[in-house]
mmCIF file of C-alpha atoms and ligand atoms in Angstrom:
data_model
loop_
_atom_site.group_PDB
_atom_site.id
_atom_site.type_symbol
_atom_site.label_atom_id
_atom_site.label_comp_id
_atom_site.label_asym_id
_atom_site.label_seq_id
_atom_site.Cartn_x
_atom_site.Cartn_y
_atom_site.Cartn_z
ATOM 1 C CA MET A 1 -44.700 68.306 63.640
ATOM 2 C CA ARG A 2 -45.003 68.928 59.986
ATOM 3 C CA ILE A 3 -43.691 66.172 57.523
ATOM 4 C CA GLU A 4 -42.202 68.364 54.951
ATOM 5 C CA ALA A 5 -40.863 65.605 52.724
ATOM 6 C CA ILE A 6 -40.472 61.725 52.754
ATOM 7 C CA THR A 7 -37.167 60.211 51.184
ATOM 8 C CA LEU A 8 -37.146 56.732 49.998
ATOM 9 C CA ARG A 9 -34.056 54.915 49.155
ATOM 10 C CA GLU A 10 -32.936 51.538 48.467
ATOM 11 C CA ILE A 11 -29.494 50.274 49.689
ATOM 12 C CA ARG A 12 -27.524 47.107 49.169
ATOM 13 C CA MET A 13 -25.504 45.613 51.807
ATOM 14 C CA PRO A 14 -23.819 42.198 51.453
ATOM 15 C CA LEU A 15 -24.259 39.862 54.510
ATOM 16 C CA VAL A 16 -21.008 38.693 56.288
ATOM 17 C CA HIS A 17 -22.239 35.236 56.120
ATOM 18 C CA PHE A 18 -25.320 34.050 54.137
ATOM 19 C CA PHE A 19 -28.353 33.284 55.865
ATOM 20 C CA GLU A 20 -30.596 30.321 54.870
ATOM 21 C CA THR A 21 -33.977 29.392 56.090
ATOM 22 C CA SER A 22 -36.608 26.724 55.008
ATOM 23 C CA PHE A 23 -37.597 29.218 52.205
ATOM 24 C CA GLY A 24 -34.114 30.138 50.860
ATOM 25 C CA ARG A 25 -30.818 31.665 51.088
ATOM 26 C CA THR A 26 -29.917 35.292 51.452
ATOM 27 C CA THR A 27 -26.476 36.842 50.613
ATOM 28 C CA GLU A 28 -27.001 40.386 50.007
ATOM 29 C CA ARG A 29 -29.785 42.548 51.380
ATOM 30 C CA ARG A 30 -31.826 45.058 49.482
ATOM 31 C CA ILE A 31 -33.033 47.378 52.133
ATOM 32 C CA LEU A 32 -35.632 50.044 51.794
ATOM 33 C CA LEU A 33 -34.948 53.104 54.092
ATOM 34 C CA VAL A 34 -37.517 55.858 54.809
ATOM 35 C CA THR A 35 -36.539 59.346 55.969
ATOM 36 C CA ALA A 36 -39.367 61.631 57.377
ATOM 37 C CA HIS A 37 -38.020 65.142 57.160
ATOM 38 C CA CYS A 38 -39.939 67.054 59.925
ATOM 39 C CA GLU A 39 -39.133 70.754 60.616
ATOM 40 C CA GLY A 40 -35.418 70.339 61.519
ATOM 41 C CA VAL A 41 -35.253 66.824 62.316
ATOM 42 C CA ASP A 42 -34.912 63.664 60.265
ATOM 43 C CA GLY A 43 -36.724 60.372 61.347
ATOM 44 C CA TRP A 44 -35.497 57.070 59.906
ATOM 45 C CA GLY A 45 -37.201 53.891 59.427
ATOM 46 C CA GLU A 46 -36.337 50.726 57.892
ATOM 47 C CA CYS A 47 -38.496 48.162 55.927
ATOM 48 C CA THR A 48 -37.999 44.785 56.689
ATOM 49 C CA ALA A 49 -39.427 43.130 53.602
ATOM 50 C CA GLY A 50 -37.234 40.561 52.089
ATOM 51 C CA GLU A 51 -35.756 40.609 48.439
ATOM 52 C CA HIS A 52 -38.409 38.026 47.511
ATOM 53 C CA PRO A 53 -42.033 37.334 48.678
ATOM 54 C CA PHE A 54 -41.071 34.198 50.526
ATOM 55 C CA TYR A 55 -41.248 35.023 54.371
ATOM 56 C CA ASN A 56 -44.584 36.968 53.589
ATOM 57 C CA GLU A 57 -46.216 38.491 50.589
ATOM 58 C CA GLU A 58 -44.122 41.672 50.485
ATOM 59 C CA SER A 59 -40.626 42.247 48.958
ATOM 60 C CA THR A 60 -38.225 45.243 48.574
ATOM 61 C CA GLU A 61 -39.973 46.014 45.259
ATOM 62 C CA THR A 62 -43.629 45.821 46.460
ATOM 63 C CA ALA A 63 -42.745 48.025 49.377
ATOM 64 C CA TRP A 64 -41.106 50.602 47.146
ATOM 65 C CA TYR A 65 -44.233 50.597 45.064
ATOM 66 C CA VAL A 66 -46.654 51.019 47.942
ATOM 67 C CA LEU A 67 -44.654 53.684 49.801
ATOM 68 C CA ARG A 68 -44.073 55.615 46.551
ATOM 69 C CA GLU A 69 -47.726 55.412 45.183
ATOM 70 C CA TYR A 70 -49.698 55.428 48.299
ATOM 71 C CA LEU A 71 -48.190 55.856 51.717
ATOM 72 C CA ALA A 72 -45.579 58.633 51.330
ATOM 73 C CA PRO A 73 -47.928 60.842 49.272
ATOM 74 C CA ALA A 74 -50.681 60.541 51.951
ATOM 75 C CA LEU A 75 -48.215 61.576 54.818
ATOM 76 C CA ALA A 76 -46.178 64.150 52.923
ATOM 77 C CA GLY A 77 -47.283 67.551 53.941
ATOM 78 C CA ARG A 78 -49.293 66.656 56.968
ATOM 79 C CA ASP A 79 -49.039 67.949 60.169
ATOM 80 C CA LEU A 80 -48.860 65.089 62.741
ATOM 81 C CA GLU A 81 -48.853 65.005 66.476
ATOM 82 C CA SER A 82 -46.927 61.682 66.749
ATOM 83 C CA GLY A 83 -45.859 58.246 65.338
ATOM 84 C CA ARG A 84 -49.248 57.024 66.770
ATOM 85 C CA GLU A 85 -50.964 59.520 64.703
ATOM 86 C CA ALA A 86 -48.993 58.412 61.426
ATOM 87 C CA ALA A 87 -50.402 54.921 62.044
ATOM 88 C CA PHE A 88 -53.804 56.353 62.320
ATOM 89 C CA ARG A 89 -53.366 58.516 59.200
ATOM 90 C CA MET A 90 -52.190 55.756 56.857
ATOM 91 C CA PRO A 91 -54.370 55.505 53.773
ATOM 92 C CA ALA A 92 -56.681 52.499 53.312
ATOM 93 C CA VAL A 93 -53.995 50.110 51.705
ATOM 94 C CA ARG A 94 -54.753 46.587 52.866
ATOM 95 C CA GLY A 95 -51.645 44.661 54.330
ATOM 96 C CA HIS A 96 -48.318 45.840 53.152
ATOM 97 C CA ARG A 97 -47.430 46.159 56.969
ATOM 98 C CA MET A 98 -43.860 46.121 56.335
ATOM 99 C CA ALA A 99 -44.027 49.146 54.152
ATOM 100 C CA LYS A 100 -46.240 50.891 56.605
ATOM 101 C CA ALA A 101 -43.946 50.189 59.450
ATOM 102 C CA ALA A 102 -40.954 51.749 57.566
ATOM 103 C CA LEU A 103 -42.800 55.105 57.435
ATOM 104 C CA GLU A 104 -44.571 54.957 60.757
ATOM 105 C CA ASN A 105 -41.350 54.162 62.678
ATOM 106 C CA ALA A 106 -39.530 56.987 60.776
ATOM 107 C CA VAL A 107 -42.331 59.372 62.238
ATOM 108 C CA TRP A 108 -41.744 57.822 65.927
ATOM 109 C CA ASP A 109 -38.108 58.449 65.538
ATOM 110 C CA ALA A 110 -38.699 61.978 64.426
ATOM 111 C CA GLU A 111 -41.180 62.484 67.355
ATOM 112 C CA ALA A 112 -38.685 61.211 69.924
ATOM 113 C CA GLN A 113 -35.908 63.547 68.603
ATOM 114 C CA ALA A 114 -38.428 66.569 68.565
ATOM 115 C CA LEU A 115 -39.167 65.809 72.125
ATOM 116 C CA GLY A 116 -35.362 65.310 72.992
ATOM 117 C CA ILE A 117 -36.052 61.980 74.605
ATOM 118 C CA PRO A 118 -34.848 58.380 73.712
ATOM 119 C CA LEU A 119 -37.456 56.615 71.393
ATOM 120 C CA TRP A 120 -37.514 53.664 74.078
ATOM 121 C CA LYS A 121 -38.860 56.086 76.657
ATOM 122 C CA LEU A 122 -41.484 57.490 74.285
ATOM 123 C CA LEU A 123 -42.511 53.839 73.547
ATOM 124 C CA GLY A 124 -42.984 53.276 77.435
ATOM 125 C CA GLY A 125 -39.883 51.040 77.814
ATOM 126 C CA THR A 126 -38.200 50.433 81.045
ATOM 127 C CA ARG A 127 -35.573 47.816 80.497
ATOM 128 C CA LYS A 128 -32.058 49.182 80.654
ATOM 129 C CA GLU A 129 -30.230 45.963 79.513
ATOM 130 C CA LEU A 130 -31.430 43.503 77.032
ATOM 131 C CA ALA A 131 -30.934 39.800 76.598
ATOM 132 C CA ALA A 132 -29.426 38.925 73.223
ATOM 133 C CA GLY A 133 -29.948 35.743 71.381
ATOM 134 C CA VAL A 134 -28.870 34.544 67.898
ATOM 135 C CA SER A 135 -30.612 33.000 64.922
ATOM 136 C CA ILE A 136 -28.333 30.609 62.962
ATOM 137 C CA GLY A 137 -29.425 29.606 59.535
ATOM 138 C CA ILE A 138 -29.254 26.404 57.821
ATOM 139 C CA GLN A 139 -25.535 25.580 56.865
ATOM 140 C CA ASP A 140 -23.727 23.643 54.293
ATOM 141 C CA SER A 141 -22.971 20.822 56.841
ATOM 142 C CA HIS A 142 -23.584 19.993 60.463
ATOM 143 C CA GLU A 143 -19.897 20.533 61.342
ATOM 144 C CA GLN A 144 -20.194 24.104 60.016
ATOM 145 C CA LEU A 145 -23.511 24.492 62.264
ATOM 146 C CA LEU A 146 -21.796 23.290 65.396
ATOM 147 C CA GLU A 147 -18.891 25.438 64.985
ATOM 148 C CA LYS A 148 -20.991 28.496 64.488
ATOM 149 C CA ILE A 149 -23.100 27.566 67.602
ATOM 150 C CA ALA A 150 -19.705 27.253 69.547
ATOM 151 C CA VAL A 151 -18.589 30.652 68.470
ATOM 152 C CA GLU A 152 -21.900 32.454 69.496
ATOM 153 C CA VAL A 153 -22.008 30.517 72.798
ATOM 154 C CA ALA A 154 -18.486 31.492 73.525
ATOM 155 C CA ALA A 155 -19.425 35.084 72.726
ATOM 156 C CA GLY A 156 -22.211 34.879 75.506
ATOM 157 C CA TYR A 157 -25.306 34.851 73.728
ATOM 158 C CA GLN A 158 -28.122 33.869 75.951
ATOM 159 C CA ARG A 159 -30.114 31.927 73.514
ATOM 160 C CA ILE A 160 -29.263 29.919 70.277
ATOM 161 C CA LYS A 161 -31.986 29.420 67.672
ATOM 162 C CA VAL A 162 -31.389 27.343 64.679
ATOM 163 C CA LYS A 163 -33.524 26.980 61.479
ATOM 164 C CA VAL A 164 -35.066 23.781 60.786
ATOM 165 C CA LYS A 165 -37.014 22.073 57.904
ATOM 166 C CA PRO A 166 -37.464 18.375 56.811
ATOM 167 C CA GLY A 167 -34.197 16.649 56.345
ATOM 168 C CA TRP A 168 -32.348 19.325 58.511
ATOM 169 C CA ASP A 169 -34.111 18.759 61.925
ATOM 170 C CA VAL A 170 -33.848 15.740 64.408
ATOM 171 C CA GLU A 171 -30.388 14.716 63.760
ATOM 172 C CA VAL A 172 -29.070 18.362 63.770
ATOM 173 C CA LEU A 173 -30.759 19.035 67.101
ATOM 174 C CA ALA A 174 -29.628 15.680 68.492
ATOM 175 C CA LYS A 175 -25.910 16.709 67.537
ATOM 176 C CA ILE A 176 -26.550 20.218 69.125
ATOM 177 C CA ARG A 177 -27.885 18.854 72.351
ATOM 178 C CA ALA A 178 -25.008 16.330 72.729
ATOM 179 C CA GLN A 179 -22.445 18.939 72.274
ATOM 180 C CA PHE A 180 -24.413 21.734 74.267
ATOM 181 C CA PRO A 181 -26.578 20.012 76.821
ATOM 182 C CA ALA A 182 -27.242 23.186 78.821
ATOM 183 C CA ILE A 183 -27.896 25.851 76.409
ATOM 184 C CA LEU A 184 -31.200 27.739 75.761
ATOM 185 C CA LEU A 185 -32.072 26.417 72.506
ATOM 186 C CA SER A 186 -35.007 27.103 70.036
ATOM 187 C CA CYS A 187 -35.700 26.203 66.470
ATOM 188 C CA ASP A 188 -37.584 28.039 63.828
ATOM 189 C CA ALA A 189 -39.227 26.134 60.926
ATOM 190 C CA ASN A 190 -40.727 29.043 58.979
ATOM 191 C CA SER A 191 -43.713 26.931 58.171
ATOM 192 C CA ALA A 192 -41.735 24.008 56.995
ATOM 193 C CA TYR A 193 -44.291 21.311 58.202
ATOM 194 C CA THR A 194 -47.718 20.168 57.934
ATOM 195 C CA LEU A 195 -50.064 18.802 60.611
ATOM 196 C CA ASP A 196 -49.795 15.268 59.288
ATOM 197 C CA GLN A 197 -46.196 15.336 60.497
ATOM 198 C CA VAL A 198 -47.203 15.561 64.112
ATOM 199 C CA ALA A 199 -45.382 12.128 65.037
ATOM 200 C CA HIS A 200 -42.191 13.607 63.584
ATOM 201 C CA LEU A 201 -42.592 16.787 65.482
ATOM 202 C CA LYS A 202 -43.133 15.099 68.616
ATOM 203 C CA GLU A 203 -39.717 13.849 68.296
ATOM 204 C CA PHE A 204 -38.335 17.411 69.089
ATOM 205 C CA ASP A 205 -39.642 17.037 72.689
ATOM 206 C CA GLN A 206 -36.794 15.043 73.637
ATOM 207 C CA PHE A 207 -34.443 18.069 73.063
ATOM 208 C CA ARG A 208 -35.818 20.243 75.972
ATOM 209 C CA LEU A 209 -36.215 23.248 73.399
ATOM 210 C CA LEU A 210 -37.518 26.679 74.701
ATOM 211 C CA MET A 211 -39.859 26.700 71.703
ATOM 212 C CA ILE A 212 -40.571 25.656 68.209
ATOM 213 C CA GLU A 213 -41.206 28.620 66.193
ATOM 214 C CA GLN A 214 -43.872 28.830 63.337
ATOM 215 C CA PRO A 215 -43.825 24.977 62.374
ATOM 216 C CA LEU A 216 -47.074 25.300 60.296
ATOM 217 C CA TRP A 217 -48.662 27.452 57.679
ATOM 218 C CA SER A 218 -47.965 31.050 57.836
ATOM 219 C CA ASP A 219 -51.501 32.102 57.641
ATOM 220 C CA GLU A 220 -52.827 29.645 60.040
ATOM 221 C CA ILE A 221 -53.498 29.666 63.845
ATOM 222 C CA TYR A 222 -56.039 27.083 64.639
ATOM 223 C CA LEU A 223 -54.047 24.100 63.310
ATOM 224 C CA HIS A 224 -51.176 25.300 65.610
ATOM 225 C CA ALA A 225 -53.644 25.035 68.430
ATOM 226 C CA LEU A 226 -54.250 21.279 67.608
ATOM 227 C CA LEU A 227 -50.472 20.672 67.189
ATOM 228 C CA GLN A 228 -49.754 22.449 70.571
ATOM 229 C CA ARG A 229 -51.971 19.977 72.410
ATOM 230 C CA GLU A 230 -49.799 17.091 71.098
ATOM 231 C CA LEU A 231 -46.523 18.427 72.077
ATOM 232 C CA ALA A 232 -44.697 19.142 75.396
ATOM 233 C CA THR A 233 -42.614 21.860 73.728
ATOM 234 C CA ASN A 234 -43.958 25.340 73.697
ATOM 235 C CA LEU A 235 -45.007 26.590 70.190
ATOM 236 C CA CYS A 236 -44.197 30.352 69.333
ATOM 237 C CA LEU A 237 -45.870 32.175 66.486
ATOM 238 C CA ASP A 238 -44.027 34.346 64.111
ATOM 239 C CA GLU A 239 -45.588 34.655 60.600
ATOM 240 C CA SER A 240 -49.105 33.921 61.769
ATOM 241 C CA ILE A 241 -49.483 37.008 63.839
ATOM 242 C CA LEU A 242 -50.150 40.166 61.904
ATOM 243 C CA HIS A 243 -51.792 42.208 64.660
ATOM 244 C CA ALA A 244 -53.144 42.283 68.182
ATOM 245 C CA ARG A 245 -56.326 40.469 67.054
ATOM 246 C CA ASP A 246 -54.248 37.535 65.825
ATOM 247 C CA ALA A 247 -52.318 37.497 69.134
ATOM 248 C CA LEU A 248 -55.534 37.391 71.022
ATOM 249 C CA ALA A 249 -57.015 34.566 68.855
ATOM 250 C CA ALA A 250 -53.750 32.587 69.193
ATOM 251 C CA ILE A 251 -53.568 33.078 73.086
ATOM 252 C CA GLU A 252 -57.301 32.093 73.508
ATOM 253 C CA LEU A 253 -56.983 29.121 71.315
ATOM 254 C CA LYS A 254 -53.786 27.985 73.160
ATOM 255 C CA ALA A 255 -52.065 27.923 69.556
ATOM 256 C CA CYS A 256 -48.852 28.946 71.134
ATOM 257 C CA ARG A 257 -47.407 29.797 74.652
ATOM 258 C CA ILE A 258 -44.801 32.351 73.351
ATOM 259 C CA LEU A 259 -44.971 35.206 70.689
ATOM 260 C CA ASN A 260 -42.348 36.668 68.573
ATOM 261 C CA ILE A 261 -43.069 40.405 67.751
ATOM 262 C CA LYS A 262 -41.609 41.842 64.581
ATOM 263 C CA LEU A 263 -42.151 45.569 63.882
ATOM 264 C CA GLY A 264 -42.484 45.155 60.119
ATOM 265 C CA ARG A 265 -44.777 42.012 60.280
ATOM 266 C CA VAL A 266 -47.369 43.857 62.474
ATOM 267 C CA GLY A 267 -47.151 47.160 60.844
ATOM 268 C CA GLY A 268 -44.930 49.311 63.074
ATOM 269 C CA PHE A 269 -44.565 50.420 66.658
ATOM 270 C CA THR A 270 -48.291 51.356 67.344
ATOM 271 C CA GLU A 271 -49.459 47.845 66.571
ATOM 272 C CA ALA A 272 -46.286 46.236 68.046
ATOM 273 C CA ILE A 273 -47.161 47.720 71.454
ATOM 274 C CA ARG A 274 -50.719 46.661 70.987
ATOM 275 C CA VAL A 275 -49.510 42.831 70.751
ATOM 276 C CA HIS A 276 -47.270 43.284 73.377
ATOM 277 C CA ASP A 277 -50.048 44.598 75.809
ATOM 278 C CA VAL A 278 -52.332 41.647 74.793
ATOM 279 C CA ALA A 279 -49.463 39.203 75.458
ATOM 280 C CA LEU A 280 -48.601 40.932 78.788
ATOM 281 C CA ALA A 281 -52.253 40.708 80.109
ATOM 282 C CA ALA A 282 -52.306 37.109 79.287
ATOM 283 C CA GLU A 283 -48.922 36.468 80.797
ATOM 284 C CA VAL A 284 -47.592 35.212 77.587
ATOM 285 C CA PRO A 285 -43.958 35.823 77.233
ATOM 286 C CA VAL A 286 -42.668 37.848 74.096
ATOM 287 C CA TRP A 287 -39.342 38.587 72.267
ATOM 288 C CA CYS A 288 -38.304 40.730 69.463
ATOM 289 C CA GLY A 289 -37.809 38.916 66.174
ATOM 290 C CA GLY A 290 -35.093 39.955 63.535
ATOM 291 C CA MET A 291 -35.280 40.277 59.874
ATOM 292 C CA LEU A 292 -31.430 40.591 59.175
ATOM 293 C CA GLU A 293 -32.015 44.367 59.634
ATOM 294 C CA SER A 294 -29.472 47.206 59.049
ATOM 295 C CA GLY A 295 -28.531 49.361 62.214
ATOM 296 C CA ILE A 296 -31.661 51.358 61.750
ATOM 297 C CA GLY A 297 -34.068 48.560 62.098
ATOM 298 C CA ARG A 298 -31.761 47.044 64.664
ATOM 299 C CA ALA A 299 -32.113 50.298 66.853
ATOM 300 C CA HIS A 300 -35.788 50.230 66.598
ATOM 301 C CA ASN A 301 -35.879 46.638 67.601
ATOM 302 C CA LEU A 302 -33.607 47.406 70.705
ATOM 303 C CA ALA A 303 -36.177 50.369 71.572
ATOM 304 C CA LEU A 304 -39.270 47.916 71.264
ATOM 305 C CA SER A 305 -37.333 45.217 73.404
ATOM 306 C CA THR A 306 -37.267 47.774 76.308
ATOM 307 C CA LEU A 307 -41.097 47.047 76.938
ATOM 308 C CA ILE A 308 -41.477 44.998 80.076
ATOM 309 C CA GLY A 309 -43.143 41.937 78.304
ATOM 310 C CA PHE A 310 -39.965 41.399 76.393
ATOM 311 C CA SER A 311 -38.893 38.783 79.009
ATOM 312 C CA LEU A 312 -37.109 36.291 76.628
ATOM 313 C CA PRO A 313 -33.893 36.963 74.711
ATOM 314 C CA GLY A 314 -34.573 38.311 71.259
ATOM 315 C CA ASP A 315 -33.040 37.911 67.853
ATOM 316 C CA VAL A 316 -31.164 41.304 68.664
ATOM 317 C CA SER A 317 -27.608 40.625 68.196
ATOM 318 C CA ALA A 318 -24.485 42.512 67.210
ATOM 319 C CA SER A 319 -23.998 44.635 64.036
ATOM 320 C CA ALA A 320 -20.761 42.742 63.148
ATOM 321 C CA ARG A 321 -22.711 39.375 62.931
ATOM 322 C CA TYR A 322 -24.249 40.673 59.772
ATOM 323 C CA TRP A 323 -22.200 43.583 58.416
ATOM 324 C CA LYS A 324 -18.536 44.708 57.682
ATOM 325 C CA GLU A 325 -19.855 48.224 58.210
ATOM 326 C CA ASP A 326 -23.152 49.004 59.677
ATOM 327 C CA ILE A 327 -25.010 52.113 58.827
ATOM 328 C CA ILE A 328 -25.271 53.392 62.401
ATOM 329 C CA GLU A 329 -22.749 54.812 64.808
ATOM 330 C CA PRO A 330 -21.680 53.141 67.055
ATOM 331 C CA GLY A 331 -22.782 49.719 65.837
ATOM 332 C CA VAL A 332 -24.885 47.572 68.238
ATOM 333 C CA THR A 333 -22.418 45.475 70.443
ATOM 334 C CA VAL A 334 -23.037 42.542 72.831
ATOM 335 C CA SER A 335 -21.335 42.060 76.039
ATOM 336 C CA GLY A 336 -19.690 38.891 77.146
ATOM 337 C CA GLU A 337 -22.890 38.072 79.290
ATOM 338 C CA GLY A 338 -24.961 38.246 76.247
ATOM 339 C CA THR A 339 -26.546 41.713 77.049
ATOM 340 C CA ILE A 340 -27.030 44.827 75.003
ATOM 341 C CA ALA A 341 -26.914 48.296 77.023
ATOM 342 C CA VAL A 342 -29.920 50.473 76.014
ATOM 343 C CA SER A 343 -28.723 53.741 74.584
ATOM 344 C CA GLY A 344 -29.476 56.986 76.480
ATOM 345 C CA ALA A 345 -29.184 59.167 73.542
ATOM 346 C CA VAL A 346 -32.214 60.822 71.907
ATOM 347 C CA GLY A 347 -34.260 59.308 69.206
ATOM 348 C CA ARG A 348 -33.273 55.945 67.867
ATOM 349 C CA GLY A 349 -30.166 56.237 70.103
ATOM 350 C CA TYR A 350 -27.603 55.411 67.305
ATOM 351 C CA ALA A 351 -26.287 58.089 64.729
ATOM 352 C CA VAL A 352 -27.004 57.477 61.139
ATOM 353 C CA ARG A 353 -23.907 57.413 58.889
ATOM 354 C CA GLU A 354 -25.157 59.254 56.009
ATOM 355 C CA GLU A 355 -22.247 59.268 53.664
ATOM 356 C CA LEU A 356 -21.945 55.414 54.019
ATOM 357 C CA ILE A 357 -25.779 55.045 53.322
ATOM 358 C CA GLU A 358 -25.142 57.250 50.210
ATOM 359 C CA ARG A 359 -22.509 54.877 49.061
ATOM 360 C CA PHE A 360 -24.804 51.954 49.467
ATOM 361 C CA THR A 361 -27.685 53.662 47.829
ATOM 362 C CA VAL A 362 -28.888 52.464 44.492
ATOM 363 C CA ARG A 363 -32.145 54.429 44.076
ATOM 364 C CA LYS A 364 -33.452 57.337 46.001
ATOM 365 C CA GLU A 365 -36.709 59.471 45.638
ATOM 366 C CA THR A 366 -38.128 62.385 47.595
ATOM 367 C CA ILE A 367 -41.960 62.774 47.794
ATOM 368 C CA ARG A 368 -43.231 66.198 48.928
ATOM 369 C CA ALA A 369 -46.508 67.667 49.593
ATOM 370 C CA LYS A 370 -48.700 67.941 46.778
HETATM 371 O O1 LIG B 1 -38.292 33.800 60.847
HETATM 372 O O2 LIG B 1 -37.315 34.923 62.296
HETATM 373 C C1 LIG B 1 -37.433 34.633 61.197
HETATM 374 C C2 LIG B 1 -34.673 36.189 58.898
HETATM 375 C C3 LIG B 1 -35.394 36.421 57.736
HETATM 376 C C4 LIG B 1 -36.631 35.966 57.660
HETATM 377 C C5 LIG B 1 -37.359 35.346 58.795
HETATM 378 C C6 LIG B 1 -36.560 35.181 60.006
HETATM 379 C C7 LIG B 1 -35.292 35.557 60.172
HETATM 380 C C8 LIG B 1 -34.414 35.360 61.182
HETATM 381 C C9 LIG B 1 -33.183 36.098 61.337
HETATM 382 O O3 LIG B 1 -34.574 34.408 61.990
HETATM 383 C C10 LIG B 1 -33.222 36.824 62.588
HETATM 384 C C11 LIG B 1 -31.959 37.837 62.547
HETATM 385 O O4 LIG B 1 -32.334 39.074 62.095
HETATM 386 O O5 LIG B 1 -30.943 37.539 62.881
HETATM 387 MG MG1 LIG B 2 -39.146 33.031 62.680
#
């Protein structure tokens, strides 16, 4: 499968509702899309880097630079067997995994189309119905948060995750539990705490949370192990897990009992499957994290979530929660039981709305073989 050319584009999409974490508020996404033009099929990938280097070191701008200067020129014109080979052929750029994932995943999408099979089958997935959860950001008031939770619970979502930070945590969780005693509830701190706050974090135990996601430093595994020893609640690592070796270290050190797998954070499908396999062998449950993706990244998250180890509801929710108009057709929808039916269509399983993408595009560049 020859990669004849690679198109990079940046699109802008306003969120239906702002999304706030411990590191800031997002109102409009700047999303970088990659198209791998391969002998009659176009594979699409989405870069999950944020607008600013707050979640990790990458941003839309750094991903554009790395893809344009290094990654796309290295793969344009090459004959590749597979998405897996694309991962193997990436140039020796350190880090920048979200940029790499966008390109690698586009090749996986093209490969599935060339084979005429759904991407999830190519990945080795078996699940046909996925459990959907939601991630709800920090709001302007407790009342606003409780209202949002009520809407999502009524819609059928199987797990509610709320963002926490010092000053928006114990009181908020207490109110949620008082109003929703039985829901599956998690919280995500995006590294907002330090180990000297262990007494405060112990207070979270009373809320019977499914997990606390990434309470401590984004680049730290060992100190999470010290914290996990002190808490009854399961820890889950997000930011700290960049590859399967991190997953192995975290599991062996007992730094967490659950793993969040994000395609961009680990650098693409090839490494995401490796992380999944490490967790599965250790019987550590995993779930698929979200990064406020457009439909393309969302479709890829769904494909990944069909792997058997994804036994917990993911941050995989309906397109309409994020976008007035999503760039895929149909948009992702969720049943009243909080499930998403896996598409049987080839490739990513959702058609790309190219005219709409064109309308959202603010810059575009095609890289061809030298
Ligand atoms: O930590 O999971 C996170 C969004 C942006 C950056 C980091 C995170 C998130 C989310 C959103 O929680 C999940 C979603 O896409 O709905
Ligand atoms: Mg997280």
